[in-house]
Amino acid sequence: MSRLAFLAAIAVLITGCAATPPAPVPTTYSPTPYFSPSLEMAGDGGNDEFIQICARKKTRVRVSNRPCDDAEPGHAWYFLSVDEQVPATGKKAKKGSFKRPDGITYRAPAKGGLGRAVMIEDEYVDHVEVCTLKRTRVRASDVNCDHGEKGYDWYYIRMDGYVPPIGKKAEEGSFFTVPYEDPYRARRKGGDAVDAAIGYKDADAPAQEEEEGEQEEEYCTSTVNGQCVQTNRCTETVNGVCTRTEDGALGSTSKRCRNVFVGKRWTQRCGR
């Protein structure tokens, strides 16, 4: 090989070694998203989370929970995502809805705040259920709620509360509480919930027999202008006509009810 050819070969080798290597292909980085129960569980059969506050229907101004627990006219539960700001009592609610969503609901303190930071879980406590005329919360016979009579609904009272006797107004409970355990029925005479709850103190007591025995007495459950229009015996009337009784004795709408003053109280007697 000539000297000139040898030098040319050396030059080619040096040039190849000095060449810039090809740039690496960049990789795409995708960070793992933050887990949010309200987003990850969306559409998974009602597992979303919401804050419920009581508000005036016309203004959406937040008030205490009591008017909504008692189903007072002009008030309704307003639902917000747990990621929204919950207004304080007296402030207007936004970015929510009066329509009850499918999912888990929580309450919030009066001062408000970011929903996820202030949401309050329901306590696991026992309740007593009493049947009341929803408009007045006056306690009536359980049979009205058992039969689904119009205008009546169960009112739930915590075990540390007070149960009114038949004919008296129920207080400090809720039409909207959903007890975690089956609620207890209450004695007609009422009293402290722990004493009035049938079978609460003694689970082995013959609660059903006692309850049935207490329902034998007839009493007035609803009045119009001071006159009795319905008793626990006559469970449903239409235009003054008794259409149903507890024992089913009256099945014809031709049997009318009249008011009779018996035993220092108005009661109702149904007949032809």
XYZ file of N, CA and C in Angstrom:
816
model
N 0.860 -1.199 0.000
C 0.000 0.000 0.000
C 0.888 1.237 0.000
N 0.560 2.180 -0.842
C 1.382 3.389 -0.895
C 1.165 4.217 0.351
N 2.106 5.060 0.587
C 2.017 5.942 1.765
C 0.792 6.836 1.669
N 0.466 7.298 0.429
C -0.683 8.191 0.247
C -1.982 7.474 0.566
N -2.130 6.230 0.120
C -3.348 5.475 0.404
C -3.510 5.188 1.882
N -2.405 4.921 2.562
C -2.423 4.630 3.999
C -2.921 5.843 4.779
N -2.444 7.032 4.399
C -2.855 8.255 5.089
C -4.344 8.544 4.852
N -4.813 8.231 3.659
C -6.225 8.449 3.360
C -7.124 7.539 4.223
N -6.691 6.308 4.415
C -7.476 5.377 5.244
C -7.546 5.841 6.687
N -6.422 6.354 7.190
C -6.372 6.871 8.568
C -7.336 8.038 8.717
N -7.427 8.917 7.738
C -8.297 10.084 7.803
C -9.762 9.670 7.866
N -10.131 8.648 7.094
C -11.528 8.168 7.111
C -11.920 7.623 8.470
N -10.994 6.855 9.087
C -11.270 6.290 10.416
C -11.447 7.381 11.464
N -10.615 8.388 11.398
C -10.707 9.489 12.383
C -12.026 10.241 12.226
N -12.446 10.483 10.999
C -13.701 11.206 10.750
C -14.902 10.432 11.286
N -14.907 9.106 11.110
C -16.024 8.271 11.586
C -16.129 8.259 13.081
N -14.971 8.217 13.766
C -15.000 8.185 15.236
C -15.481 9.492 15.815
N -15.246 10.600 15.117
C -15.599 11.917 15.645
C -17.044 12.292 15.357
N -17.769 11.481 14.597
C -19.152 11.829 14.231
C -20.062 11.826 15.454
N -21.049 12.738 15.498
C -22.008 12.862 16.625
C -23.005 11.710 16.598
N -23.150 10.975 17.708
C -24.103 9.854 17.742
C -25.531 10.358 17.612
N -26.474 9.561 17.104
C -27.869 9.996 16.944
C -28.535 10.268 18.292
N -29.409 11.320 18.345
C -30.101 11.696 19.590
C -31.075 10.606 19.999
N -31.190 10.303 21.311
C -32.128 9.270 21.772
C -33.571 9.702 21.550
N -34.459 8.736 21.334
C -35.875 9.035 21.144
C -36.503 9.366 22.498
N -37.098 10.568 22.648
C -37.674 10.946 23.957
C -38.867 10.055 24.309
N -39.025 9.771 25.615
C -40.166 8.986 26.099
C -41.202 9.918 26.712
N -42.467 9.553 26.606
C -43.558 10.378 27.143
C -43.855 9.972 28.585
N -43.895 10.974 29.527
C -44.137 10.702 30.950
C -45.570 11.075 31.300
N -46.304 10.131 31.833
C -47.693 10.383 32.238
C -47.820 10.170 33.732
N -47.953 11.253 34.518
C -48.073 11.093 35.983
C -49.363 10.393 36.351
N -49.345 9.623 37.440
C -50.540 8.928 37.930
C -51.514 9.941 38.516
N -52.776 9.968 38.073
C -53.739 10.966 38.581
C -54.052 10.738 40.052
N -54.361 11.846 40.749
C -54.734 11.780 42.156
C -56.073 11.074 42.278
N -56.176 10.131 43.207
C -57.405 9.365 43.383
C -58.452 10.213 44.092
N -59.574 10.431 43.462
C -60.676 11.179 44.053
C -61.898 10.278 44.088
N -62.393 9.903 45.271
C -63.551 9.008 45.340
C -64.735 9.508 44.531
N -64.975 10.843 44.567
C -66.149 11.362 43.880
C -66.010 11.262 42.371
N -64.763 11.194 41.853
C -64.553 11.073 40.416
C -64.367 9.622 40.011
N -63.538 8.886 40.746
C -63.249 7.505 40.393
C -64.480 6.613 40.520
N -65.380 6.970 41.449
C -66.549 6.128 41.676
C -67.776 6.625 40.919
N -67.616 7.691 40.146
C -68.760 8.254 39.429
C -69.389 7.206 38.526
N -70.694 7.146 38.581
C -71.404 6.198 37.736
C -71.296 4.763 38.186
N -70.810 4.528 39.400
C -70.626 3.152 39.873
C -71.749 2.775 40.828
N -72.969 3.018 40.374
C -74.118 2.558 41.169
C -74.374 3.373 42.406
N -74.189 4.706 42.358
C -74.551 5.551 43.487
C -73.532 5.599 44.593
N -72.241 5.667 44.255
C -71.210 5.754 45.276
C -70.595 7.137 45.350
N -71.193 8.135 44.684
C -70.689 9.492 44.768
C -70.940 10.033 46.170
N -70.245 11.110 46.514
C -70.374 11.720 47.833
C -70.860 13.152 47.692
N -71.767 13.546 48.586
C -72.351 14.877 48.517
C -72.555 15.434 49.923
N -72.618 16.756 50.006
C -72.962 17.445 51.245
C -74.407 17.904 51.115
N -75.226 17.666 52.145
C -76.599 18.158 52.130
C -76.752 19.259 53.166
N -77.315 20.373 52.728
C -77.580 21.497 53.616
C -79.045 21.880 53.445
N -79.615 22.516 54.441
C -80.998 22.957 54.361
C -81.032 24.395 53.865
N -81.889 24.656 52.875
C -81.962 26.001 52.288
C -83.405 26.383 52.014
N -83.637 27.690 51.946
C -84.958 28.173 51.536
C -85.095 27.952 50.029
N -86.236 27.425 49.611
C -86.417 27.079 48.206
C -86.318 28.295 47.284
N -86.896 29.433 47.697
C -86.939 30.593 46.817
C -85.597 31.292 46.673
N -84.792 31.299 47.731
C -83.558 32.094 47.716
C -82.276 31.263 47.752
N -82.365 29.982 48.092
C -81.211 29.098 48.282
C -80.299 29.568 49.424
N -80.834 30.384 50.315
C -80.065 30.824 51.483
C -80.067 29.697 52.504
N -78.887 29.357 52.995
C -78.777 28.247 53.934
C -79.336 28.615 55.301
N -80.054 27.661 55.911
C -80.585 27.810 57.265
C -80.151 26.586 58.071
N -80.576 26.504 59.318
C -80.248 25.329 60.130
C -80.928 24.102 59.542
N -80.517 22.922 59.948
C -81.079 21.681 59.414
C -82.492 21.396 59.906
N -82.897 22.045 61.001
C -84.171 21.707 61.627
C -85.375 21.839 60.695
N -85.536 22.939 59.933
C -86.714 23.029 59.046
C -86.802 21.886 58.041
N -85.659 21.402 57.561
C -85.685 20.294 56.603
C -85.951 18.962 57.305
N -85.366 18.777 58.486
C -85.642 17.551 59.242
C -87.126 17.439 59.561
N -87.774 18.586 59.793
C -89.194 18.594 60.152
C -90.098 18.788 58.939
N -89.527 18.799 57.734
C -90.286 18.935 56.483
C -91.168 20.177 56.493
N -90.633 21.292 56.970
C -91.399 22.530 56.994
C -91.545 23.097 55.586
N -92.712 23.617 55.239
C -92.922 24.183 53.898
C -91.934 25.295 53.592
N -91.519 25.387 52.337
C -90.619 26.447 51.911
C -89.149 26.130 52.088
N -88.837 24.950 52.632
C -87.450 24.552 52.853
C -87.202 23.184 52.222
N -85.966 22.943 51.805
C -85.618 21.652 51.200
C -84.120 21.430 51.302
N -83.723 20.159 51.224
C -82.301 19.826 51.229
C -81.682 20.257 49.899
N -80.481 20.839 49.985
C -79.730 21.282 48.802
C -78.420 20.506 48.809
N -78.067 19.926 47.671
C -76.940 18.995 47.611
C -75.768 19.584 46.830
N -74.577 19.464 47.432
C -73.342 19.981 46.843
C -72.318 18.869 46.753
N -71.458 18.923 45.742
C -70.343 17.986 45.663
C -69.400 18.235 46.834
N -68.736 17.186 47.297
C -67.793 17.345 48.409
C -66.578 18.175 48.003
N -66.417 18.451 46.710
C -65.302 19.268 46.245
C -65.681 20.751 46.146
N -66.933 21.076 46.477
C -67.393 22.458 46.411
C -67.308 23.132 47.782
N -67.381 24.461 47.781
C -67.395 25.238 49.009
C -68.803 25.234 49.588
N -68.933 24.861 50.844
C -70.228 24.821 51.519
C -70.467 26.173 52.183
N -71.573 26.845 51.878
C -71.816 28.158 52.478
C -72.126 28.052 53.963
N -71.840 29.119 54.670
C -72.198 29.191 56.087
C -73.688 29.498 56.198
N -74.259 29.228 57.359
C -75.664 29.561 57.590
C -75.893 31.048 57.352
N -76.923 31.360 56.557
C -77.205 32.745 56.229
C -76.679 33.171 54.873
N -75.833 32.330 54.254
C -75.256 32.628 52.951
C -75.964 31.826 51.863
N -75.895 32.317 50.633
C -76.576 31.679 49.518
C -75.777 30.502 48.977
N -76.453 29.407 48.720
C -75.807 28.207 48.184
C -75.702 28.310 46.660
N -74.595 27.781 46.113
C -74.369 27.805 44.669
C -73.835 26.451 44.210
N -73.871 26.228 42.909
C -73.282 25.045 42.263
C -73.791 23.735 42.853
N -75.064 23.702 43.186
C -75.660 22.482 43.712
C -77.037 22.268 43.114
N -77.844 21.447 43.777
C -79.168 21.142 43.260
C -80.082 20.709 44.395
N -81.377 21.012 44.249
C -82.372 20.529 45.204
C -82.749 19.080 44.913
N -82.352 18.561 43.779
C -82.663 17.183 43.429
C -81.723 16.237 44.164
N -82.308 15.270 44.866
C -81.489 14.338 45.651
C -80.711 13.421 44.710
N -79.387 13.375 44.836
C -78.581 12.530 43.951
C -78.479 11.099 44.478
N -78.007 10.210 43.636
C -77.703 8.851 44.069
C -76.297 8.855 44.656
N -76.153 8.446 45.885
C -74.829 8.420 46.503
C -74.900 8.620 48.000
N -73.749 8.822 48.598
C -73.619 8.996 50.040
C -73.717 10.476 50.365
N -74.531 10.838 51.349
C -74.665 12.238 51.734
C -74.151 12.464 53.146
N -73.595 13.645 53.352
C -73.063 14.053 54.651
C -73.665 15.402 55.014
N -73.566 15.746 56.284
C -73.954 17.083 56.724
C -72.697 17.903 56.972
N -72.889 19.202 57.209
C -71.745 20.095 57.394
C -72.038 21.057 58.540
N -71.004 21.562 59.230
C -71.221 22.499 60.327
C -71.767 23.829 59.823
N -72.320 24.622 60.742
C -72.945 25.890 60.379
C -71.961 26.873 59.743
N -70.687 26.770 60.091
C -69.694 27.706 59.552
C -69.328 27.421 58.103
N -69.691 26.253 57.583
C -69.380 25.901 56.202
C -67.905 25.597 56.002
N -67.468 25.674 54.751
C -66.076 25.371 54.414
C -66.009 24.444 53.215
N -64.805 24.016 52.855
C -64.649 23.087 51.749
C -65.266 21.750 52.128
N -66.151 21.250 51.298
C -66.948 20.082 51.636
C -66.165 18.901 52.159
N -65.090 18.533 51.459
C -64.326 17.355 51.846
C -63.663 17.534 53.214
N -63.428 18.781 53.617
C -62.741 19.045 54.878
C -63.702 19.164 56.055
N -64.995 19.413 55.784
C -65.929 19.676 56.885
C -67.073 18.686 56.952
N -67.144 17.723 56.041
C -68.298 16.831 56.018
C -68.404 16.023 57.308
N -69.623 15.878 57.789
C -69.899 15.196 59.057
C -70.645 13.908 58.766
N -70.138 12.793 59.222
C -70.801 11.505 59.026
C -71.891 11.312 60.072
N -72.944 10.591 59.683
C -74.002 10.256 60.628
C -73.466 9.336 61.715
N -73.982 9.521 62.912
C -73.561 8.688 64.032
C -74.300 7.350 64.007
N -73.607 6.326 64.425
C -74.228 4.995 64.517
C -74.949 4.901 65.858
N -76.194 5.397 65.882
C -76.983 5.376 67.118
C -78.338 4.753 66.813
N -78.981 4.229 67.863
C -80.305 3.642 67.719
C -81.365 4.743 67.669
N -82.474 4.439 66.996
C -83.567 5.384 66.870
C -84.899 4.721 67.213
N -85.845 5.554 67.607
C -87.235 5.143 67.786
C -88.029 5.772 66.652
N -88.962 5.026 66.068
C -89.809 5.600 65.026
C -91.225 5.770 65.549
N -91.804 6.932 65.277
C -93.190 7.189 65.636
C -93.908 7.666 64.379
N -95.152 7.277 64.228
C -95.937 7.686 63.080
C -96.603 9.025 63.393
N -96.435 9.994 62.499
C -97.018 11.312 62.728
C -97.755 11.797 61.487
N -98.694 12.701 61.714
C -99.285 13.438 60.619
C -98.214 14.417 60.160
N -97.724 14.258 58.942
C -96.530 14.980 58.509
C -96.676 16.489 58.596
N -97.865 16.992 58.323
C -98.068 18.445 58.313
C -97.898 19.061 59.694
N -98.274 18.318 60.746
C -98.246 18.869 62.103
C -97.243 18.183 63.021
N -96.766 17.016 62.638
C -95.884 16.168 63.457
C -96.579 15.674 64.732
N -97.900 15.685 64.747
C -98.658 15.137 65.880
C -98.655 13.622 65.754
N -98.295 12.955 66.836
C -98.171 11.504 66.799
C -99.529 10.829 66.664
N -99.573 9.813 65.799
C -100.787 9.037 65.564
C -100.466 7.553 65.716
N -101.444 6.719 65.466
C -101.239 5.281 65.545
C -100.270 4.811 64.458
N -99.446 3.841 64.789
C -98.490 3.293 63.823
C -99.181 2.702 62.609
N -100.438 2.300 62.776
C -101.146 1.646 61.675
C -101.263 2.574 60.475
N -101.320 3.877 60.694
C -101.428 4.822 59.582
C -100.209 4.765 58.679
N -99.029 4.659 59.275
C -97.804 4.558 58.479
C -97.622 3.154 57.933
N -98.020 2.149 58.708
C -97.921 0.769 58.230
C -98.762 0.565 56.970
N -99.907 1.235 56.908
C -100.813 1.098 55.763
C -100.515 2.107 54.661
N -99.527 2.987 54.898
C -99.186 3.977 53.879
C -100.263 5.027 53.677
N -100.980 5.372 54.756
C -102.050 6.351 54.637
C -101.489 7.713 54.214
N -102.198 8.395 53.336
C -101.766 9.683 52.817
C -101.656 10.718 53.935
N -100.550 11.460 53.935
C -100.356 12.517 54.923
C -99.612 12.083 56.165
N -99.338 10.778 56.305
C -98.626 10.264 57.473
C -97.232 9.787 57.079
N -96.293 9.903 58.018
C -94.936 9.430 57.737
C -94.226 9.148 59.046
N -93.199 8.282 58.949
C -92.398 7.948 60.126
C -91.478 9.112 60.482
N -91.382 9.372 61.780
C -90.502 10.424 62.311
C -89.525 9.724 63.246
N -88.236 9.907 63.024
C -87.207 9.158 63.746
C -86.587 10.014 64.853
N -86.564 9.455 66.045
C -86.045 10.149 67.226
C -84.882 9.350 67.798
N -83.784 10.029 68.075
C -82.616 9.357 68.647
C -82.944 8.773 70.019
N -82.172 7.774 70.394
C -82.435 7.089 71.659
C -82.173 7.985 72.867
N -81.477 9.099 72.681
C -81.280 10.032 73.799
C -82.312 11.163 73.767
N -83.356 11.004 72.938
C -84.395 12.020 72.833
C -85.645 11.665 73.616
N -86.735 12.375 73.277
C -88.011 12.181 73.982
C -89.092 11.787 72.980
N -89.891 10.781 73.347
C -90.985 10.306 72.500
C -92.300 10.861 73.033
N -93.078 11.560 72.195
C -94.346 12.113 72.681
C -95.403 11.019 72.792
N -96.404 11.209 73.645
C -97.522 10.256 73.673
C -98.409 10.478 72.447
N -99.320 9.558 72.207
C -100.269 9.698 71.112
C -101.028 11.018 71.257
N -101.127 11.772 70.162
C -101.854 13.035 70.181
C -101.002 14.247 70.457
N -99.722 14.063 70.804
C -98.821 15.177 71.072
C -97.785 15.306 69.954
N -97.215 16.491 69.855
C -96.292 16.808 68.764
C -94.897 16.249 69.011
N -94.320 15.661 67.979
C -92.956 15.128 68.065
C -91.948 16.233 67.767
N -90.836 16.225 68.493
C -89.814 17.269 68.354
C -88.422 16.648 68.258
N -87.493 17.441 67.717
C -86.060 17.109 67.700
C -85.749 15.766 67.060
N -86.517 15.395 66.054
C -86.229 14.175 65.297
C -86.036 14.515 63.843
N -86.347 13.576 62.968
C -86.182 13.836 61.545
C -87.027 12.873 60.715
N -87.667 13.422 59.676
C -88.342 12.581 58.705
C -87.345 11.949 57.737
N -86.115 12.466 57.707
C -85.167 12.078 56.671
C -83.992 11.248 57.170
N -83.890 11.041 58.471
C -82.839 10.178 58.992
C -83.095 8.738 58.539
N -82.037 8.077 58.092
C -82.151 6.663 57.718
C -81.323 5.857 58.718
N -81.948 5.271 59.746
C -81.194 4.542 60.767
C -80.402 3.381 60.166
N -79.212 3.142 60.743
C -78.380 2.036 60.268
C -78.956 0.699 60.682
N -79.649 0.678 61.806
C -80.322 -0.534 62.277
C -81.829 -0.289 62.255
N -82.602 -1.375 62.267
C -84.051 -1.220 62.298
C -84.456 -0.409 63.534
N -85.255 0.649 63.369
C -85.665 1.458 64.516
C -86.657 0.706 65.392
N -86.743 1.121 66.638
C -87.671 0.520 67.596
C -89.026 1.210 67.507
N -90.086 0.457 67.755
C -91.405 1.045 67.914
C -91.513 1.588 69.338
N -92.489 2.472 69.568
C -92.593 3.133 70.870
C -93.947 2.885 71.519
N -93.960 2.896 72.842
C -95.192 2.758 73.601
C -96.065 4.001 73.406
N -97.379 3.791 73.471
C -98.310 4.890 73.217
C -98.157 6.036 74.208
N -97.777 5.733 75.430
C -97.676 6.781 76.442
C -96.421 7.630 76.281
N -95.482 7.206 75.454
C -94.268 7.978 75.221
C -93.333 8.003 76.416
N -92.517 9.053 76.487
C -91.529 9.186 77.553
C -90.127 9.274 76.973
N -89.122 9.178 77.842
C -87.744 9.146 77.361
C -87.596 7.978 76.391
N -86.895 8.219 75.289
C -86.828 7.211 74.226
C -86.321 5.867 74.730
N -85.354 5.874 75.625
C -84.796 4.612 76.117
C -85.831 3.803 76.889
N -86.807 4.491 77.487
C -87.857 3.801 78.226
C -89.062 3.502 77.332
N -89.327 4.386 76.377
C -90.499 4.213 75.518
C -90.266 3.186 74.420
N -89.013 2.943 74.054
C -88.722 2.002 72.973
C -89.066 0.585 73.400
N -89.961 -0.043 72.669
C -90.410 -1.390 73.007
C -89.307 -2.399 72.703
N -88.882 -3.131 73.743
C -87.863 -4.159 73.572
C -86.439 -3.660 73.592
N -86.216 -2.348 73.837
C -84.847 -1.817 73.799
C -84.039 -2.239 75.021
N -84.627 -2.102 76.206
C -83.894 -2.447 77.424
C -83.835 -3.952 77.643
N -84.860 -4.640 77.229
C -84.897 -6.086 77.403
C -85.254 -6.719 76.068
N -84.255 -7.152 75.351
C -84.479 -7.694 74.012
C -85.340 -8.945 74.029
N -85.429 -9.627 75.186
C -86.209 -10.860 75.279
C -87.657 -10.621 75.696
N -88.019 -9.342 75.929
C -89.383 -9.055 76.370
C -90.369 -9.298 75.239
N -91.605 -9.729 75.561
C -92.621 -9.973 74.525
C -93.146 -8.653 73.976
N -92.303 -7.965 73.179
C -92.626 -6.616 72.712
C -93.877 -6.600 71.860
N -94.064 -7.571 70.988
C -95.193 -7.553 70.077
C -96.505 -7.663 70.838
N -96.540 -8.530 71.854
C -97.769 -8.689 72.617
C -98.117 -7.406 73.351
N -97.097 -6.750 73.907
C -97.343 -5.514 74.637
C -97.844 -4.433 73.688
N -97.234 -4.345 72.520
C -97.615 -3.328 71.550
C -99.053 -3.528 71.090
N -99.444 -4.762 70.821
C -100.792 -5.027 70.368
C -101.812 -4.695 71.448
N -101.454 -4.980 72.698
C -102.362 -4.689 73.794
C -102.598 -3.201 73.953
N -101.583 -2.399 73.675
C -101.711 -0.963 73.831
C -102.561 -0.338 72.734
N -102.734 -0.997 71.629
C -103.467 -0.422 70.517
C -104.973 -0.686 70.589
N -105.433 -1.336 71.667
C -106.846 -1.671 71.762
C -107.715 -0.439 71.966
N -107.211 0.558 72.695
C -108.017 1.738 73.001
C -108.237 2.575 71.744
N -109.448 3.107 71.603
C -109.754 3.965 70.461
C -109.453 5.411 70.834
N -108.865 6.148 69.911
C -108.540 7.537 70.172
C -108.570 8.318 68.861
N -108.703 9.626 68.987
C -108.800 10.494 67.821
C -107.410 10.819 67.289
N -107.244 10.711 65.985
C -105.929 10.966 65.389
C -105.893 12.216 64.522
N -107.072 12.745 64.141
C -107.087 13.929 63.276
C -108.381 14.704 63.488
N -108.263 16.021 63.518
C -109.436 16.865 63.720
C -109.520 17.935 62.640
N -110.718 18.416 62.380
C -110.967 19.538 61.481
C -111.889 20.499 62.211
N -111.401 21.739 62.416
C -112.177 22.735 63.165
C -112.591 22.225 64.539
N -111.683 21.506 65.172
C -111.949 21.001 66.513
C -112.783 19.750 66.566
N -113.205 19.247 65.437
C -114.029 18.044 65.391
C -113.188 16.856 64.933
N -113.401 15.718 65.577
C -112.646 14.528 65.222
C -113.129 13.984 63.877
N -112.220 13.789 62.964
C -112.584 13.240 61.653
C -111.926 11.890 61.395
N -111.046 11.475 62.297
C -110.408 10.176 62.081
C -109.897 9.615 63.399
N -110.083 8.331 63.621
C -109.580 7.670 64.813
C -108.692 6.513 64.401
N -108.085 5.875 65.408
C -107.232 4.731 65.090
C -108.045 3.528 64.618
N -109.367 3.546 64.855
C -110.213 2.467 64.359
C -110.622 2.741 62.906
N -111.009 3.990 62.654
C -111.336 4.372 61.279
C -110.067 4.979 60.693
N -109.378 4.242 59.856
C -108.045 4.653 59.410
C -108.048 5.502 58.154
N -109.200 5.581 57.452
C -109.227 6.391 56.243
C -110.645 6.863 55.973
N -110.782 8.150 55.692
C -112.084 8.706 55.347
C -111.991 9.441 54.019
N -113.077 9.458 53.279
C -113.197 10.226 52.045
C -114.482 11.027 52.128
N -114.346 12.370 52.239
C -115.517 13.242 52.374
C -116.407 12.818 53.535
N -115.773 12.486 54.643
C -116.528 12.099 55.829
C -116.997 10.667 55.832
N -116.628 9.897 54.806
C -117.042 8.503 54.717
C -115.887 7.604 55.134
N -116.161 6.722 56.094
C -115.119 5.821 56.552
C -114.925 4.713 55.517
N -113.707 4.620 54.980
C -113.452 3.636 53.928
C -112.561 2.489 54.380
N -111.968 2.612 55.544
C -111.111 1.514 56.021
C -110.981 1.580 57.534
N -110.959 0.420 58.181
C -110.696 0.329 59.605
C -109.572 -0.660 59.827
N -109.051 -0.686 61.052
C -107.937 -1.585 61.358
C -108.318 -3.049 61.170
N -109.543 -3.401 61.574
C -109.942 -4.806 61.485
C -110.682 -5.126 60.187
N -110.824 -4.105 59.312
C -111.482 -4.347 58.035
C -112.979 -4.480 58.138
N -113.575 -4.096 59.292
C -115.012 -4.288 59.485
C -115.838 -3.417 58.557
N -115.316 -2.236 58.202
C -116.045 -1.330 57.327
C -115.404 -1.349 55.957
N -116.086 -1.908 55.006
C -115.519 -1.951 53.667
C -116.326 -1.168 52.671
N -117.484 -0.695 53.046
C -118.352 0.021 52.127
C -118.263 1.517 52.358
N -118.214 2.285 51.274
C -118.143 3.735 51.406
C -119.489 4.333 51.797
N -120.535 3.493 51.936
C -121.837 4.004 52.333
C -121.941 4.197 53.836
N -120.941 3.737 54.577
C -120.970 3.847 56.026
C -120.290 5.143 56.448
N -121.058 6.063 57.008
C -120.531 7.375 57.343
C -120.050 7.422 58.792
N -119.158 8.382 59.025
C -118.599 8.555 60.362
C -119.199 9.798 61.007
N -119.442 9.715 62.313
C -119.933 10.879 63.042
C -119.086 11.078 64.282
N -119.057 12.308 64.757
C -118.256 12.656 65.920
C -119.076 12.503 67.191
N -118.496 11.814 68.178
C -119.184 11.563 69.445
C -118.242 11.938 70.578
N -118.768 12.663 71.585
C -117.969 13.051 72.736
C -118.059 11.957 73.793
N -117.006 11.156 73.933
C -117.012 10.017 74.848
C -115.760 10.079 75.724
N -115.965 9.897 77.026
C -114.815 9.859 77.922
C -113.980 11.119 77.894
N -114.631 12.274 77.866
C -113.967 13.580 77.892
C -113.155 13.866 76.630
N -113.481 13.219 75.535
C -112.781 13.516 74.284
C -113.678 13.196 73.100
N -113.403 13.860 72.005
C -114.121 13.560 70.776
C -113.558 12.294 70.157
N -114.462 11.452 69.711
C -114.024 10.269 68.991
C -114.977 10.084 67.806
N -114.689 9.124 66.980
C -115.459 8.947 65.757
C -116.107 7.582 65.730
N -117.379 7.554 65.372
C -118.105 6.311 65.217
C -118.589 6.210 63.782
N -118.335 5.073 63.173
C -118.710 4.880 61.772
C -119.845 3.884 61.692
N -120.852 4.159 60.873
C -121.973 3.255 60.678
C -122.840 3.749 59.530
N -123.943 3.085 59.308
C -124.831 3.483 58.214
C -125.659 4.689 58.602
